[in-house]
Amino acid sequence: MEAEVDQLLQLLQSGSNAARSQAETQLEAWCQNPSFLRVLMTRCHHAPAPGSRQLAATILSWRLPRVWQLLSDVEAAALQDPMLGA
């Protein structure tokens, strides 16, 4: 899934309105799954382009507060550990 997220991050930065719109729709769908946040966290550190790493961090900062209360203790710990170790 990391390759798909990298591609999504690139499309979100596209100059094409159609490509960006499609990527935004996909992002909304993926954000419904808390496990997507873990993938996004890894992309903050390991995406190939600096702009993609920054965008992943920005998206994560917008989305995480909205779903934090919905996460199980295990899911919250899985997200919190990399943040505290960074």
Tab-separated table of N, CA and C in Angstrom:
chain	number	residue	atom	x	y	z
A	1	MET	N	0.819	-1.192	0.000
A	1	MET	CA	0.000	0.000	0.000
A	1	MET	C	0.863	1.256	0.000
A	2	GLU	N	2.107	1.151	0.423
A	2	GLU	CA	2.967	2.340	0.480
A	2	GLU	C	3.148	2.973	-0.893
A	3	ALA	N	3.297	2.155	-1.928
A	3	ALA	CA	3.458	2.691	-3.283
A	3	ALA	C	2.204	3.446	-3.713
A	4	GLU	N	1.039	2.910	-3.353
A	4	GLU	CA	-0.210	3.579	-3.701
A	4	GLU	C	-0.342	4.914	-2.967
A	5	VAL	N	0.084	4.952	-1.710
A	5	VAL	CA	0.027	6.193	-0.939
A	5	VAL	C	1.010	7.209	-1.507
A	6	ASP	N	2.208	6.760	-1.896
A	6	ASP	CA	3.173	7.670	-2.523
A	6	ASP	C	2.594	8.274	-3.802
A	7	GLN	N	1.928	7.441	-4.578
A	7	GLN	CA	1.301	7.930	-5.810
A	7	GLN	C	0.186	8.918	-5.481
A	8	LEU	N	-0.613	8.602	-4.477
A	8	LEU	CA	-1.686	9.501	-4.055
A	8	LEU	C	-1.118	10.854	-3.619
A	9	LEU	N	-0.045	10.833	-2.842
A	9	LEU	CA	0.570	12.081	-2.390
A	9	LEU	C	1.069	12.900	-3.569
A	10	GLN	N	1.619	12.237	-4.574
A	10	GLN	CA	2.069	12.942	-5.778
A	10	GLN	C	0.880	13.557	-6.522
A	11	LEU	N	-0.199	12.792	-6.642
A	11	LEU	CA	-1.385	13.298	-7.341
A	11	LEU	C	-2.023	14.473	-6.600
A	12	LEU	N	-1.963	14.453	-5.273
A	12	LEU	CA	-2.509	15.563	-4.496
A	12	LEU	C	-1.725	16.852	-4.736
A	13	GLN	N	-0.495	16.724	-5.209
A	13	GLN	CA	0.344	17.882	-5.500
A	13	GLN	C	0.338	18.233	-6.987
A	14	SER	N	-0.480	17.546	-7.754
A	14	SER	CA	-0.525	17.712	-9.200
A	14	SER	C	-1.085	19.076	-9.593
A	15	GLY	N	-0.645	19.546	-10.732
A	15	GLY	CA	-1.187	20.771	-11.296
A	15	GLY	C	-2.522	20.560	-11.985
A	16	SER	N	-2.881	19.318	-12.188
A	16	SER	CA	-4.139	18.969	-12.851
A	16	SER	C	-5.279	18.933	-11.837
A	17	ASN	N	-6.270	19.762	-12.063
A	17	ASN	CA	-7.420	19.773	-11.160
A	17	ASN	C	-8.133	18.428	-11.134
A	18	ALA	N	-8.251	17.780	-12.278
A	18	ALA	CA	-8.935	16.482	-12.346
A	18	ALA	C	-8.183	15.433	-11.541
A	19	ALA	N	-6.860	15.400	-11.694
A	19	ALA	CA	-6.045	14.423	-10.957
A	19	ALA	C	-6.124	14.680	-9.457
A	20	ARG	N	-6.049	15.947	-9.072
A	20	ARG	CA	-6.118	16.307	-7.659
A	20	ARG	C	-7.481	15.953	-7.073
A	21	SER	N	-8.528	16.230	-7.804
A	21	SER	CA	-9.880	15.923	-7.333
A	21	SER	C	-10.065	14.426	-7.121
A	22	GLN	N	-9.586	13.652	-8.069
A	22	GLN	CA	-9.681	12.194	-7.945
A	22	GLN	C	-8.867	11.713	-6.743
A	23	ALA	N	-7.690	12.288	-6.541
A	23	ALA	CA	-6.843	11.905	-5.410
A	23	ALA	C	-7.510	12.286	-4.088
A	24	GLU	N	-8.174	13.428	-4.045
A	24	GLU	CA	-8.866	13.845	-2.827
A	24	GLU	C	-10.003	12.888	-2.485
A	25	THR	N	-10.705	12.408	-3.502
A	25	THR	CA	-11.770	11.437	-3.291
A	25	THR	C	-11.203	10.139	-2.725
A	26	GLN	N	-10.077	9.698	-3.281
A	26	GLN	CA	-9.436	8.477	-2.794
A	26	GLN	C	-8.943	8.666	-1.361
A	27	LEU	N	-8.377	9.828	-1.072
A	27	LEU	CA	-7.895	10.122	0.273
A	27	LEU	C	-9.035	10.037	1.281
A	28	GLU	N	-10.179	10.614	0.954
A	28	GLU	CA	-11.337	10.555	1.844
A	28	GLU	C	-11.738	9.111	2.124
A	29	ALA	N	-11.739	8.289	1.100
A	29	ALA	CA	-12.108	6.879	1.274
A	29	ALA	C	-11.106	6.159	2.171
A	30	TRP	N	-9.818	6.370	1.923
A	30	TRP	CA	-8.789	5.697	2.714
A	30	TRP	C	-8.756	6.181	4.153
A	31	CYS	N	-9.080	7.443	4.377
A	31	CYS	CA	-9.034	7.996	5.739
A	31	CYS	C	-10.102	7.389	6.643
A	32	GLN	N	-11.065	6.681	6.084
A	32	GLN	CA	-12.088	6.013	6.887
A	32	GLN	C	-11.516	4.806	7.616
A	33	ASN	N	-10.356	4.341	7.195
A	33	ASN	CA	-9.713	3.167	7.777
A	33	ASN	C	-8.563	3.612	8.680
A	34	PRO	N	-8.633	3.363	9.992
A	34	PRO	CA	-7.563	3.802	10.889
A	34	PRO	C	-6.183	3.236	10.537
A	35	SER	N	-6.129	2.086	9.905
A	35	SER	CA	-4.817	1.526	9.542
A	35	SER	C	-4.125	2.387	8.489
A	36	PHE	N	-4.900	3.171	7.734
A	36	PHE	CA	-4.310	4.080	6.762
A	36	PHE	C	-3.422	5.111	7.454
A	37	LEU	N	-3.794	5.494	8.664
A	37	LEU	CA	-3.001	6.471	9.408
A	37	LEU	C	-1.601	5.947	9.697
A	38	ARG	N	-1.481	4.644	9.955
A	38	ARG	CA	-0.143	4.050	10.179
A	38	ARG	C	0.697	4.136	8.912
A	39	VAL	N	0.075	3.869	7.773
A	39	VAL	CA	0.797	3.966	6.500
A	39	VAL	C	1.205	5.417	6.260
A	40	LEU	N	0.316	6.325	6.540
A	40	LEU	CA	0.613	7.744	6.374
A	40	LEU	C	1.775	8.158	7.284
A	41	MET	N	1.806	7.605	8.483
A	41	MET	CA	2.908	7.896	9.412
A	41	MET	C	4.239	7.446	8.813
A	42	THR	N	4.279	6.272	8.219
A	42	THR	CA	5.535	5.810	7.623
A	42	THR	C	5.935	6.686	6.443
A	43	ARG	N	4.933	7.191	5.710
A	43	ARG	CA	5.247	8.044	4.563
A	43	ARG	C	5.794	9.394	5.023
A	44	CYS	N	5.445	9.824	6.241
A	44	CYS	CA	6.019	11.064	6.796
A	44	CYS	C	7.532	10.965	6.895
A	45	HIS	N	8.006	9.760	7.124
A	45	HIS	CA	9.440	9.544	7.301
A	45	HIS	C	10.135	8.973	6.072
A	46	HIS	N	9.375	8.249	5.223
A	46	HIS	CA	10.028	7.477	4.172
A	46	HIS	C	9.529	7.723	2.754
A	47	ALA	N	8.648	8.680	2.548
A	47	ALA	CA	8.213	8.972	1.173
A	47	ALA	C	9.409	9.471	0.379
A	48	PRO	N	9.474	9.159	-0.919
A	48	PRO	CA	10.654	9.496	-1.705
A	48	PRO	C	10.907	10.997	-1.877
A	49	ALA	N	9.850	11.806	-1.885
A	49	ALA	CA	10.024	13.241	-2.126
A	49	ALA	C	9.741	14.038	-0.848
A	50	PRO	N	10.548	15.065	-0.583
A	50	PRO	CA	10.305	15.881	0.617
A	50	PRO	C	8.906	16.479	0.656
A	51	GLY	N	8.379	16.907	-0.480
A	51	GLY	CA	7.033	17.461	-0.518
A	51	GLY	C	5.984	16.440	-0.117
A	52	SER	N	6.200	15.197	-0.499
A	52	SER	CA	5.270	14.128	-0.130
A	52	SER	C	5.349	13.829	1.367
A	53	ARG	N	6.563	13.869	1.930
A	53	ARG	CA	6.706	13.662	3.372
A	53	ARG	C	5.984	14.774	4.143
A	54	GLN	N	6.147	16.002	3.680
A	54	GLN	CA	5.496	17.129	4.338
A	54	GLN	C	3.974	17.040	4.199
A	55	LEU	N	3.494	16.689	3.024
A	55	LEU	CA	2.058	16.557	2.812
A	55	LEU	C	1.484	15.425	3.659
A	56	ALA	N	2.194	14.314	3.757
A	56	ALA	CA	1.737	13.198	4.593
A	56	ALA	C	1.614	13.650	6.052
A	57	ALA	N	2.578	14.409	6.532
A	57	ALA	CA	2.527	14.909	7.907
A	57	ALA	C	1.361	15.872	8.101
A	58	THR	N	1.119	16.711	7.116
A	58	THR	CA	0.015	17.669	7.203
A	58	THR	C	-1.325	16.944	7.235
A	59	ILE	N	-1.502	15.987	6.339
A	59	ILE	CA	-2.750	15.219	6.300
A	59	ILE	C	-2.943	14.487	7.622
A	60	LEU	N	-1.875	13.875	8.115
A	60	LEU	CA	-1.949	13.153	9.385
A	60	LEU	C	-2.354	14.094	10.519
A	61	SER	N	-1.800	15.305	10.529
A	61	SER	CA	-2.136	16.250	11.606
A	61	SER	C	-3.591	16.699	11.528
A	62	TRP	N	-4.173	16.720	10.338
A	62	TRP	CA	-5.585	17.077	10.191
A	62	TRP	C	-6.498	15.926	10.589
A	63	ARG	N	-6.098	14.714	10.224
A	63	ARG	CA	-6.977	13.555	10.388
A	63	ARG	C	-6.901	12.912	11.762
A	64	LEU	N	-5.728	12.881	12.336
A	64	LEU	CA	-5.533	12.150	13.580
A	64	LEU	C	-6.418	12.652	14.719
A	65	PRO	N	-6.540	13.960	14.953
A	65	PRO	CA	-7.410	14.402	16.049
A	65	PRO	C	-8.874	13.982	15.867
A	66	ARG	N	-9.313	13.881	14.632
A	66	ARG	CA	-10.708	13.505	14.363
A	66	ARG	C	-11.019	12.063	14.728
A	67	VAL	N	-10.029	11.187	14.602
A	67	VAL	CA	-10.297	9.765	14.814
A	67	VAL	C	-9.643	9.209	16.078
A	68	TRP	N	-8.865	10.011	16.763
A	68	TRP	CA	-8.099	9.500	17.912
A	68	TRP	C	-8.996	8.803	18.929
A	69	GLN	N	-10.122	9.397	19.264
A	69	GLN	CA	-11.030	8.813	20.262
A	69	GLN	C	-11.666	7.509	19.781
A	70	LEU	N	-11.678	7.285	18.476
A	70	LEU	CA	-12.278	6.077	17.915
A	70	LEU	C	-11.306	4.903	17.862
A	71	LEU	N	-10.024	5.177	18.062
A	71	LEU	CA	-9.011	4.134	17.961
A	71	LEU	C	-9.013	3.250	19.202
A	72	SER	N	-8.731	1.978	18.987
A	72	SER	CA	-8.551	1.083	20.126
A	72	SER	C	-7.216	1.426	20.791
A	73	ASP	N	-6.989	0.911	21.970
A	73	ASP	CA	-5.725	1.164	22.667
A	73	ASP	C	-4.539	0.647	21.850
A	74	VAL	N	-4.727	-0.483	21.190
A	74	VAL	CA	-3.657	-1.069	20.375
A	74	VAL	C	-3.356	-0.164	19.175
A	75	GLU	N	-4.408	0.308	18.501
A	75	GLU	CA	-4.216	1.194	17.343
A	75	GLU	C	-3.576	2.515	17.773
A	76	ALA	N	-4.020	3.052	18.880
A	76	ALA	CA	-3.454	4.313	19.376
A	76	ALA	C	-1.973	4.140	19.716
A	77	ALA	N	-1.632	3.046	20.351
A	77	ALA	CA	-0.236	2.779	20.697
A	77	ALA	C	0.611	2.594	19.445
A	78	ALA	N	0.046	1.937	18.436
A	78	ALA	CA	0.785	1.713	17.188
A	78	ALA	C	1.103	3.037	16.492
A	79	LEU	N	0.242	4.012	16.632
A	79	LEU	CA	0.500	5.332	16.051
A	79	LEU	C	1.379	6.187	16.966
A	80	GLN	N	1.181	6.063	18.249
A	80	GLN	CA	1.879	6.910	19.191
A	80	GLN	C	3.354	6.549	19.319
A	81	ASP	N	3.687	5.283	19.274
A	81	ASP	CA	5.071	4.857	19.442
A	81	ASP	C	6.023	5.514	18.425
A	82	PRO	N	5.720	5.482	17.122
A	82	PRO	CA	6.629	6.148	16.172
A	82	PRO	C	6.711	7.667	16.384
A	83	MET	N	5.598	8.274	16.805
A	83	MET	CA	5.615	9.722	17.019
A	83	MET	C	6.518	10.080	18.193
A	84	LEU	N	6.459	9.297	19.251
A	84	LEU	CA	7.274	9.586	20.426
A	84	LEU	C	8.737	9.249	20.196
A	85	GLY	N	8.983	8.297	19.300
A	85	GLY	CA	10.355	7.898	19.003
A	85	GLY	C	11.031	8.777	17.959
A	86	ALA	N	10.266	9.627	17.264
A	86	ALA	CA	10.817	10.456	16.186
A	86	ALA	C	11.623	11.612	16.714
